[in-house]
PDB file of C-alpha atoms in Angstrom:
ATOM      1  CA  MET A 138     -80.140  96.404 -52.007  1.00  0.00           C
ATOM      2  CA  ARG A 139     -76.585  97.912 -52.169  1.00  0.00           C
ATOM      3  CA  ARG A 140     -75.979  96.314 -55.756  1.00  0.00           C
ATOM      4  CA  LEU A 141     -79.459  97.883 -56.995  1.00  0.00           C
ATOM      5  CA  ASP A 142     -78.339 101.297 -55.666  1.00  0.00           C
ATOM      6  CA  GLU A 143     -75.213 101.313 -57.511  1.00  0.00           C
ATOM      7  CA  LEU A 144     -77.102 100.398 -60.754  1.00  0.00           C
ATOM      8  CA  GLY A 145     -79.091 103.322 -60.378  1.00  0.00           C
ATOM      9  CA  TYR A 146     -82.586 102.047 -59.117  1.00  0.00           C
ATOM     10  CA  LEU A 147     -84.809 104.520 -57.122  1.00  0.00           C
ATOM     11  CA  ILE A 148     -85.568 101.962 -54.247  1.00  0.00           C
ATOM     12  CA  HIS A 149     -88.655 102.374 -51.898  1.00  0.00           C
ATOM     13  CA  ARG A 150     -88.483 100.696 -48.706  1.00  0.00           C
ATOM     14  CA  ILE A 151     -91.060  99.475 -46.307  1.00  0.00           C
ATOM     15  CA  ASP A 152     -90.675  97.507 -43.210  1.00  0.00           C
ATOM     16  CA  VAL A 153     -94.304  96.035 -42.974  1.00  0.00           C
ATOM     17  CA  GLN A 154     -93.502  94.594 -39.402  1.00  0.00           C
ATOM     18  CA  GLN A 155     -93.888  98.282 -38.576  1.00  0.00           C
ATOM     19  CA  CYS A 156     -97.478  97.943 -39.441  1.00  0.00           C
ATOM     20  CA  ASN A 157    -100.368  96.991 -37.220  1.00  0.00           C
ATOM     21  CA  THR A 158    -103.373  97.124 -39.894  1.00  0.00           C
ATOM     22  CA  VAL A 159    -103.789  97.226 -43.521  1.00  0.00           C
ATOM     23  CA  ALA A 160    -104.647 100.861 -43.384  1.00  0.00           C
ATOM     24  CA  ASP A 161    -101.106 101.384 -41.940  1.00  0.00           C
ATOM     25  CA  VAL A 162     -99.512  99.184 -44.942  1.00  0.00           C
ATOM     26  CA  HIS A 163    -101.575 101.606 -47.344  1.00  0.00           C
ATOM     27  CA  ALA A 164    -100.115 104.651 -45.474  1.00  0.00           C
ATOM     28  CA  ALA A 165     -96.601 103.338 -45.886  1.00  0.00           C
ATOM     29  CA  LEU A 166     -96.892 102.738 -49.472  1.00  0.00           C
ATOM     30  CA  ALA A 167     -98.780 106.140 -49.850  1.00  0.00           C
ATOM     31  CA  ASP A 168     -95.624 107.807 -48.303  1.00  0.00           C
ATOM     32  CA  VAL A 169     -92.989 106.356 -49.991  1.00  0.00           C
ATOM     33  CA  LEU A 170     -94.734 106.244 -53.350  1.00  0.00           C
ATOM     34  CA  SER A 171     -95.763 110.179 -53.203  1.00  0.00           C
ATOM     35  CA  PHE A 172     -99.486 109.299 -53.447  1.00  0.00           C
ATOM     36  CA  PRO A 173    -101.909 112.186 -52.902  1.00  0.00           C
ATOM     37  CA  ALA A 174    -103.826 112.869 -49.970  1.00  0.00           C
ATOM     38  CA  ILE A 175    -106.893 111.613 -51.345  1.00  0.00           C
ATOM     39  CA  TYR A 176    -105.601 108.139 -51.812  1.00  0.00           C
ATOM     40  CA  GLY A 177    -108.131 105.812 -50.680  1.00  0.00           C
ATOM     41  CA  LYS A 178    -105.985 103.285 -48.729  1.00  0.00           C
ATOM     42  CA  ASN A 179    -107.461 100.232 -50.549  1.00  0.00           C
ATOM     43  CA  LEU A 180    -106.523  97.916 -53.479  1.00  0.00           C
ATOM     44  CA  ASP A 181    -108.678  99.456 -56.102  1.00  0.00           C
ATOM     45  CA  ALA A 182    -106.971 103.014 -55.135  1.00  0.00           C
ATOM     46  CA  PHE A 183    -103.498 101.373 -55.142  1.00  0.00           C
ATOM     47  CA  ASN A 184    -104.445  99.928 -58.576  1.00  0.00           C
ATOM     48  CA  ASP A 185    -105.303 103.417 -60.075  1.00  0.00           C
ATOM     49  CA  LEU A 186    -102.312 105.120 -58.486  1.00  0.00           C
ATOM     50  CA  MET A 187     -99.779 102.503 -59.575  1.00  0.00           C
ATOM     51  CA  ASN A 188    -100.535 103.923 -63.346  1.00  0.00           C
ATOM     52  CA  ASP A 189     -98.876 106.953 -62.101  1.00  0.00           C
ATOM     53  CA  VAL A 190     -95.809 105.129 -60.740  1.00  0.00           C
ATOM     54  CA  GLY A 191     -95.413 103.260 -64.192  1.00  0.00           C
ATOM     55  CA  GLU A 192     -95.883 106.387 -66.173  1.00  0.00           C
ATOM     56  CA  PHE A 193     -93.163 108.437 -64.063  1.00  0.00           C
ATOM     57  CA  ARG A 194     -95.925 110.865 -62.728  1.00  0.00           C
ATOM     58  CA  SER A 195     -95.584 109.590 -59.185  1.00  0.00           C
ATOM     59  CA  GLY A 196     -92.875 107.607 -57.100  1.00  0.00           C
ATOM     60  CA  SER A 197     -90.710 107.342 -59.936  1.00  0.00           C
ATOM     61  CA  ASP A 198     -88.095 109.257 -61.699  1.00  0.00           C
ATOM     62  CA  PRO A 199     -87.263 108.819 -65.620  1.00  0.00           C
ATOM     63  CA  ARG A 200     -83.687 109.563 -64.843  1.00  0.00           C
ATOM     64  CA  THR A 201     -83.231 106.527 -62.979  1.00  0.00           C
ATOM     65  CA  THR A 202     -82.722 102.811 -64.261  1.00  0.00           C
ATOM     66  CA  GLY A 203     -86.028 102.026 -62.612  1.00  0.00           C
ATOM     67  CA  THR A 204     -88.202 101.487 -59.482  1.00  0.00           C
ATOM     68  CA  VAL A 205     -87.885  99.267 -56.739  1.00  0.00           C
ATOM     69  CA  LEU A 206     -90.570  98.648 -54.165  1.00  0.00           C
ATOM     70  CA  ALA A 207     -88.916  96.524 -51.243  1.00  0.00           C
ATOM     71  CA  LEU A 208     -91.065  95.203 -48.750  1.00  0.00           C
ATOM     72  CA  ALA A 209     -89.338  93.806 -45.627  1.00  0.00           C
ATOM     73  CA  GLY A 210     -91.242  91.485 -43.026  1.00  0.00           C
ATOM     74  CA  TYR A 211     -94.209  90.926 -45.501  1.00  0.00           C
ATOM     75  CA  ASP A 212     -95.263  88.163 -43.275  1.00  0.00           C
ATOM     76  CA  THR A 213     -96.953  90.685 -41.293  1.00  0.00           C
ATOM     77  CA  LEU A 214     -99.477  91.511 -44.114  1.00  0.00           C
ATOM     78  CA  VAL A 215     -99.912  88.096 -44.979  1.00  0.00           C
ATOM     79  CA  ASP A 216    -100.984  87.502 -41.472  1.00  0.00           C
ATOM     80  CA  LEU A 217    -103.167  90.457 -41.208  1.00  0.00           C
ATOM     81  CA  ASP A 218    -105.003  89.966 -44.579  1.00  0.00           C
ATOM     82  CA  ARG A 219    -103.959  87.314 -46.859  1.00  0.00           C
ATOM     83  CA  HIS A 220    -106.119  88.522 -49.803  1.00  0.00           C
ATOM     84  CA  THR A 221    -104.443  91.981 -49.651  1.00  0.00           C
ATOM     85  CA  ALA A 222    -100.909  90.412 -49.361  1.00  0.00           C
ATOM     86  CA  ASP A 223    -101.864  88.340 -52.598  1.00  0.00           C
ATOM     87  CA  VAL A 224    -103.636  90.832 -54.526  1.00  0.00           C
ATOM     88  CA  LEU A 225    -101.125  93.702 -53.790  1.00  0.00           C
ATOM     89  CA  LEU A 226     -98.366  91.935 -55.583  1.00  0.00           C
ATOM     90  CA  THR A 227    -100.386  90.789 -58.506  1.00  0.00           C
ATOM     91  CA  ILE A 228    -101.179  94.697 -58.889  1.00  0.00           C
ATOM     92  CA  PHE A 229     -97.687  95.537 -58.876  1.00  0.00           C
ATOM     93  CA  ALA A 230     -96.903  92.738 -61.304  1.00  0.00           C
ATOM     94  CA  SER A 231     -99.652  93.803 -63.851  1.00  0.00           C
ATOM     95  CA  HIS A 232     -98.298  97.489 -63.532  1.00  0.00           C
ATOM     96  CA  ALA A 233     -94.836  96.486 -64.085  1.00  0.00           C
ATOM     97  CA  ARG A 234     -95.553  94.715 -67.496  1.00  0.00           C
ATOM     98  CA  LEU A 235     -97.050  97.702 -68.393  1.00  0.00           C
ATOM     99  CA  ALA A 236     -94.383  99.925 -67.387  1.00  0.00           C
ATOM    100  CA  ALA A 237     -91.931  98.003 -69.845  1.00  0.00           C
ATOM    101  CA  LEU A 238     -93.789  99.783 -72.565  1.00  0.00           C
ATOM    102  CA  PHE A 239     -92.236 102.873 -71.242  1.00  0.00           C
ATOM    103  CA  SER A 240     -88.972 101.302 -71.076  1.00  0.00           C
ATOM    104  CA  HIS A 241     -89.333 101.413 -67.177  1.00  0.00           C
ATOM    105  CA  PRO A 242     -88.072  98.541 -65.191  1.00  0.00           C
ATOM    106  CA  MET A 243     -90.262  97.959 -62.043  1.00  0.00           C
ATOM    107  CA  LEU A 244     -89.227  95.480 -59.195  1.00  0.00           C
ATOM    108  CA  CYS A 245     -90.933  94.274 -56.311  1.00  0.00           C
ATOM    109  CA  ILE A 246     -88.746  92.577 -53.895  1.00  0.00           C
ATOM    110  CA  VAL A 247     -90.431  90.816 -50.985  1.00  0.00           C
ATOM    111  CA  GLU A 248     -88.691  89.677 -47.771  1.00  0.00           C
ATOM    112  CA  SER A 249     -91.021  86.734 -46.270  1.00  0.00           C
ATOM    113  CA  THR A 250     -90.631  83.412 -44.577  1.00  0.00           C
ATOM    114  CA  ALA A 251     -93.861  82.291 -46.393  1.00  0.00           C
ATOM    115  CA  ASP A 252     -93.162  79.664 -49.262  1.00  0.00           C
ATOM    116  CA  ASP A 253     -96.452  79.962 -50.821  1.00  0.00           C
ATOM    117  CA  LEU A 254     -96.569  83.598 -52.016  1.00  0.00           C
ATOM    118  CA  GLY A 255     -97.651  82.693 -55.639  1.00  0.00           C
ATOM    119  CA  PRO A 256     -98.246  82.315 -58.365  1.00  0.00           C
ATOM    120  CA  VAL A 257     -98.745  86.126 -58.739  1.00  0.00           C
ATOM    121  CA  ASP A 258    -100.859  87.028 -61.733  1.00  0.00           C
ATOM    122  CA  GLY A 259    -100.557  83.613 -62.893  1.00  0.00           C
ATOM    123  CA  ARG A 260     -96.905  83.414 -62.814  1.00  0.00           C
ATOM    124  CA  PRO A 261     -94.576  81.680 -60.298  1.00  0.00           C
ATOM    125  CA  VAL A 262     -92.752  83.694 -57.714  1.00  0.00           C
ATOM    126  CA  GLY A 263     -89.092  83.533 -57.928  1.00  0.00           C
ATOM    127  CA  ALA A 264     -87.705  82.747 -54.378  1.00  0.00           C
ATOM    128  CA  GLY A 265     -84.050  83.352 -53.178  1.00  0.00           C
ATOM    129  CA  SER A 266     -81.628  86.227 -53.794  1.00  0.00           C
ATOM    130  CA  LEU A 267     -81.935  88.839 -56.541  1.00  0.00           C
ATOM    131  CA  TRP A 268     -79.522  86.958 -59.024  1.00  0.00           C
ATOM    132  CA  ASP A 269     -79.418  83.559 -60.406  1.00  0.00           C
ATOM    133  CA  THR A 270     -75.743  83.234 -60.162  1.00  0.00           C
ATOM    134  CA  PRO A 271     -73.992  84.709 -56.953  1.00  0.00           C
ATOM    135  CA  PRO A 272     -71.498  87.732 -58.322  1.00  0.00           C
ATOM    136  CA  SER A 273     -67.824  86.845 -58.111  1.00  0.00           C
ATOM    137  CA  SER A 274     -67.572  89.306 -55.205  1.00  0.00           C
ATOM    138  CA  TRP A 275     -69.689  89.479 -52.346  1.00  0.00           C
ATOM    139  CA  PRO A 276     -68.520  91.311 -49.132  1.00  0.00           C
ATOM    140  CA  ILE A 277     -70.135  90.885 -45.904  1.00  0.00           C
ATOM    141  CA  THR A 278     -69.910  92.052 -42.167  1.00  0.00           C
ATOM    142  CA  GLU A 279     -70.460  90.856 -38.707  1.00  0.00           C
ATOM    143  CA  GLN A 280     -73.738  92.693 -38.771  1.00  0.00           C
ATOM    144  CA  GLU A 281     -75.634  90.412 -41.104  1.00  0.00           C
ATOM    145  CA  ILE A 282     -76.155  86.500 -41.759  1.00  0.00           C
ATOM    146  CA  VAL A 283     -76.211  85.133 -45.184  1.00  0.00           C
ATOM    147  CA  GLU A 284     -78.310  81.955 -45.621  1.00  0.00           C
ATOM    148  CA  PHE A 285     -77.744  79.383 -48.304  1.00  0.00           C
ATOM    149  CA  GLN A 286     -80.404  76.384 -49.067  1.00  0.00           C
ATOM    150  CA  PHE A 287     -79.748  73.367 -50.907  1.00  0.00           C
ATOM    151  CA  ASP A 288     -82.241  70.903 -52.086  1.00  0.00           C
ATOM    152  CA  THR A 289     -81.183  67.262 -52.108  1.00  0.00           C
ATOM    153  CA  THR A 290     -82.389  64.069 -51.598  1.00  0.00           C
ATOM    154  CA  ASP A 291     -83.203  62.612 -47.972  1.00  0.00           C
ATOM    155  CA  ALA A 292     -80.613  59.782 -48.803  1.00  0.00           C
ATOM    156  CA  ASP A 293     -77.876  62.133 -49.670  1.00  0.00           C
ATOM    157  CA  ALA A 294     -78.682  64.648 -47.059  1.00  0.00           C
ATOM    158  CA  ALA A 295     -76.090  63.510 -44.319  1.00  0.00           C
ATOM    159  CA  ALA A 296     -73.266  63.278 -46.992  1.00  0.00           C
ATOM    160  CA  ALA A 297     -74.379  66.848 -48.204  1.00  0.00           C
ATOM    161  CA  ILE A 298     -73.903  68.254 -44.945  1.00  0.00           C
ATOM    162  CA  GLU A 299     -70.237  66.861 -44.704  1.00  0.00           C
ATOM    163  CA  VAL A 300     -69.383  68.261 -48.053  1.00  0.00           C
ATOM    164  CA  ILE A 301     -71.020  71.521 -47.325  1.00  0.00           C
ATOM    165  CA  ALA A 302     -69.051  71.762 -43.842  1.00  0.00           C
ATOM    166  CA  SER A 303     -65.794  70.739 -45.675  1.00  0.00           C
ATOM    167  CA  THR A 304     -66.179  73.297 -48.322  1.00  0.00           C
ATOM    168  CA  LEU A 305     -66.644  76.143 -46.027  1.00  0.00           C
ATOM    169  CA  GLU A 306     -63.803  74.846 -43.910  1.00  0.00           C
ATOM    170  CA  ASP A 307     -61.516  75.181 -46.853  1.00  0.00           C
ATOM    171  CA  GLN A 308     -63.171  78.361 -48.588  1.00  0.00           C
ATOM    172  CA  VAL A 309     -63.911  80.618 -45.633  1.00  0.00           C
ATOM    173  CA  GLY A 310     -62.835  78.871 -42.499  1.00  0.00           C
ATOM    174  CA  GLY A 311     -60.193  81.539 -41.784  1.00  0.00           C
ATOM    175  CA  TRP A 312     -62.769  84.123 -41.057  1.00  0.00           C
ATOM    176  CA  ALA A 313     -66.175  82.999 -41.001  1.00  0.00           C
ATOM    177  CA  ARG A 314     -68.177  80.799 -38.952  1.00  0.00           C
ATOM    178  CA  TRP A 315     -71.290  78.960 -39.968  1.00  0.00           C
ATOM    179  CA  GLN A 316     -74.333  76.767 -38.805  1.00  0.00           C
ATOM    180  CA  ILE A 317     -75.837  73.934 -40.749  1.00  0.00           C
ATOM    181  CA  LEU A 318     -79.294  73.165 -39.806  1.00  0.00           C
ATOM    182  CA  ASP A 319     -80.852  69.574 -39.880  1.00  0.00           C
ATOM    183  CA  PRO A 320     -82.482  68.836 -43.110  1.00  0.00           C
ATOM    184  CA  VAL A 321     -85.974  69.798 -43.432  1.00  0.00           C
ATOM    185  CA  ARG A 322     -88.518  67.968 -45.854  1.00  0.00           C
ATOM    186  CA  LEU A 323     -89.787  69.608 -48.716  1.00  0.00           C
ATOM    187  CA  ASP A 324     -93.246  69.482 -50.000  1.00  0.00           C
ATOM    188  CA  VAL A 325     -93.049  66.832 -52.578  1.00  0.00           C
ATOM    189  CA  GLU A 326     -95.266  68.460 -55.192  1.00  0.00           C
ATOM    190  CA  ALA A 327     -93.615  71.767 -54.891  1.00  0.00           C
ATOM    191  CA  SER A 328     -90.108  70.020 -55.086  1.00  0.00           C
ATOM    192  CA  ASP A 329     -90.597  68.449 -58.490  1.00  0.00           C
ATOM    193  CA  GLY A 330     -89.790  71.186 -60.512  1.00  0.00           C
ATOM    194  CA  TYR A 331     -88.061  74.694 -59.942  1.00  0.00           C
ATOM    195  CA  ARG A 332     -89.377  77.831 -61.622  1.00  0.00           C
ATOM    196  CA  GLY A 333     -91.598  75.472 -63.822  1.00  0.00           C
ATOM    197  CA  GLU A 334     -88.789  73.226 -65.065  1.00  0.00           C
ATOM    198  CA  PRO A 335     -88.974  69.567 -64.717  1.00  0.00           C
ATOM    199  CA  GLN A 336     -86.195  68.033 -62.908  1.00  0.00           C
ATOM    200  CA  PRO A 337     -84.816  64.410 -63.647  1.00  0.00           C
ATOM    201  CA  GLN A 338     -84.659  63.573 -59.782  1.00  0.00           C
ATOM    202  CA  ARG A 339     -86.911  64.305 -56.984  1.00  0.00           C
ATOM    203  CA  PHE A 340     -85.277  66.458 -54.111  1.00  0.00           C
ATOM    204  CA  ASP A 341     -87.203  65.934 -51.143  1.00  0.00           C
ATOM    205  CA  VAL A 342     -85.299  67.844 -48.334  1.00  0.00           C
ATOM    206  CA  VAL A 343     -83.549  71.270 -48.158  1.00  0.00           C
ATOM    207  CA  VAL A 344     -80.307  71.843 -46.258  1.00  0.00           C
ATOM    208  CA  SER A 345     -79.923  75.525 -44.791  1.00  0.00           C
ATOM    209  CA  VAL A 346     -76.717  77.167 -43.875  1.00  0.00           C
ATOM    210  CA  GLY A 347     -76.196  80.622 -42.008  1.00  0.00           C
ATOM    211  CA  ILE A 348     -72.600  82.158 -42.439  1.00  0.00           C
ATOM    212  CA  ARG A 349     -71.627  85.096 -40.422  1.00  0.00           C
ATOM    213  CA  GLY A 350     -68.116  86.877 -40.631  1.00  0.00           C
ATOM    214  CA  GLU A 351     -65.897  89.753 -42.149  1.00  0.00           C
ATOM    215  CA  GLY A 352     -64.795  88.977 -45.657  1.00  0.00           C
ATOM    216  CA  ASP A 353     -66.013  88.075 -49.053  1.00  0.00           C
ATOM    217  CA  LEU A 354     -68.387  85.300 -49.879  1.00  0.00           C
ATOM    218  CA  GLY A 355     -67.979  85.480 -53.895  1.00  0.00           C
ATOM    219  CA  GLU A 356     -68.777  82.206 -55.625  1.00  0.00           C
ATOM    220  CA  ILE A 357     -69.068  79.991 -52.368  1.00  0.00           C
ATOM    221  CA  ASP A 358     -72.396  78.765 -53.606  1.00  0.00           C
ATOM    222  CA  GLU A 359     -70.770  77.676 -57.012  1.00  0.00           C
ATOM    223  CA  ASP A 360     -67.832  75.900 -54.785  1.00  0.00           C
ATOM    224  CA  ILE A 361     -70.597  73.998 -52.586  1.00  0.00           C
ATOM    225  CA  GLN A 362     -72.397  72.838 -55.886  1.00  0.00           C
ATOM    226  CA  ARG A 363     -69.231  71.790 -57.456  1.00  0.00           C
ATOM    227  CA  ALA A 364     -68.198  69.790 -54.634  1.00  0.00           C
ATOM    228  CA  MET A 365     -71.535  68.185 -53.872  1.00  0.00           C
ATOM    229  CA  HIS A 366     -71.567  67.141 -57.855  1.00  0.00           C
ATOM    230  CA  HIS A 367     -67.914  65.875 -57.779  1.00  0.00           C
ATOM    231  CA  ALA A 368     -68.973  63.721 -54.751  1.00  0.00           C
ATOM    232  CA  GLY A 369     -71.958  62.145 -56.473  1.00  0.00           C
ATOM    233  CA  LEU A 370     -74.584  63.671 -54.399  1.00  0.00           C
ATOM    234  CA  GLY A 371     -78.096  64.620 -55.910  1.00  0.00           C
ATOM    235  CA  MET A 372     -78.901  68.271 -55.778  1.00  0.00           C
ATOM    236  CA  GLY A 373     -81.738  70.398 -56.967  1.00  0.00           C
ATOM    237  CA  SER A 374     -82.041  74.214 -56.920  1.00  0.00           C
ATOM    238  CA  SER A 375     -80.077  76.452 -54.438  1.00  0.00           C
ATOM    239  CA  MET A 376     -81.109  79.703 -52.943  1.00  0.00           C
ATOM    240  CA  CYS A 377     -79.040  82.653 -51.038  1.00  0.00           C
ATOM    241  CA  ALA A 378     -80.091  85.673 -49.283  1.00  0.00           C
ATOM    242  CA  GLY A 379     -78.514  88.179 -47.211  1.00  0.00           C
ATOM    243  CA  TYR A 380     -79.979  89.458 -43.888  1.00  0.00           C
ATOM    244  CA  PRO A 381     -78.391  92.608 -42.586  1.00  0.00           C
ATOM    245  CA  PHE A 382     -79.138  93.200 -38.764  1.00  0.00           C
ATOM    246  CA  GLY A 383     -82.444  95.238 -38.679  1.00  0.00           C
ATOM    247  CA  ALA A 384     -86.118  94.173 -38.348  1.00  0.00           C
ATOM    248  CA  GLU A 385     -85.070  90.567 -39.254  1.00  0.00           C
ATOM    249  CA  LYS A 386     -82.098  90.239 -36.680  1.00  0.00           C
ATOM    250  CA  GLU A 387     -83.815  88.451 -33.937  1.00  0.00           C
ATOM    251  CA  ARG A 388     -85.711  86.046 -36.122  1.00  0.00           C
ATOM    252  CA  VAL A 389     -82.411  85.177 -38.141  1.00  0.00           C
ATOM    253  CA  LEU A 390     -80.433  84.785 -34.885  1.00  0.00           C
ATOM    254  CA  GLY A 391     -83.112  82.925 -33.473  1.00  0.00           C
ATOM    255  CA  LYS A 392     -82.908  80.492 -36.536  1.00  0.00           C
ATOM    256  CA  TYR A 393     -79.067  80.289 -36.326  1.00  0.00           C
ATOM    257  CA  SER A 394     -78.609  80.678 -32.494  1.00  0.00           C
ATOM    258  CA  GLU A 395     -74.893  79.342 -32.556  1.00  0.00           C
ATOM    259  CA  LEU A 396     -74.139  82.535 -34.669  1.00  0.00           C
ATOM    260  CA  ARG A 397     -75.255  84.719 -31.939  1.00  0.00           C
ATOM    261  CA  ASP A 398     -72.257  86.557 -29.942  1.00  0.00           C
ATOM    262  CA  SER A 399     -72.038  88.401 -26.475  1.00  0.00           C
ATOM    263  CA  SER A 400     -72.277  91.878 -28.538  1.00  0.00           C
ATOM    264  CA  ASP A 401     -75.684  91.042 -29.815  1.00  0.00           C
ATOM    265  CA  ASP A 402     -77.148  90.362 -26.528  1.00  0.00           C
ATOM    266  CA  GLN A 403     -75.618  93.589 -25.251  1.00  0.00           C
ATOM    267  CA  GLU A 404     -77.212  95.491 -27.940  1.00  0.00           C
ATOM    268  CA  SER A 405     -80.554  94.150 -27.267  1.00  0.00           C
ATOM    269  CA  ARG A 406     -80.451  95.468 -23.653  1.00  0.00           C
TER     270      ARG A 406
END
């Protein structure tokens, strides 16, 4: 989000985990997008009011680069009402395409552990971070964990873990610590391609890595991919995401328990 701020986007943030009902989610949307008091708090009303957002009449500003709706903890809405969770994203996507006619970029960024949030309006969902290629500079702090995921083959998984660990030791071993999780089997059908592109080889497992420290992770993703390629290991898509400590702190520390330290336990008391 920091990078989008720097680019001049107007960012509306909602922590969906704070919502207990679908009506709470609509109330949060109404608040951040400046919907009128008569907002009906349902999908039809949301569809109507998104016209105003796209045409700069509400919740947007033509002086900015564009408008971002950032939804943290989206799993909460998925659990409350899967239909609403799916249709809300489809409505946003359709209005984002219309807004492009007004030279108004609109982005919806969803934080979720769900791996089946698509397709949206007939199009696949892009999973991972906000960029296809990580920036040359990516400063991080102790108050966040950065997660990388690498698709590979079951046969190459053990060797891939060794290559990842060796690369991390060489590149960030002086200031960062990390935890590499056991490989997890991918859904074979979903792993046959990435974003609709066919792959020459089937990648059936994912290796996840959590990194924590105070420094710069710029290009570490490319370093790992390069090392795996030089080792002759099969590799499919890779994804990366940063999790600043907040609503997701306990979840991400639960996943990467070896990266928890004593200060985290003191803060939770």
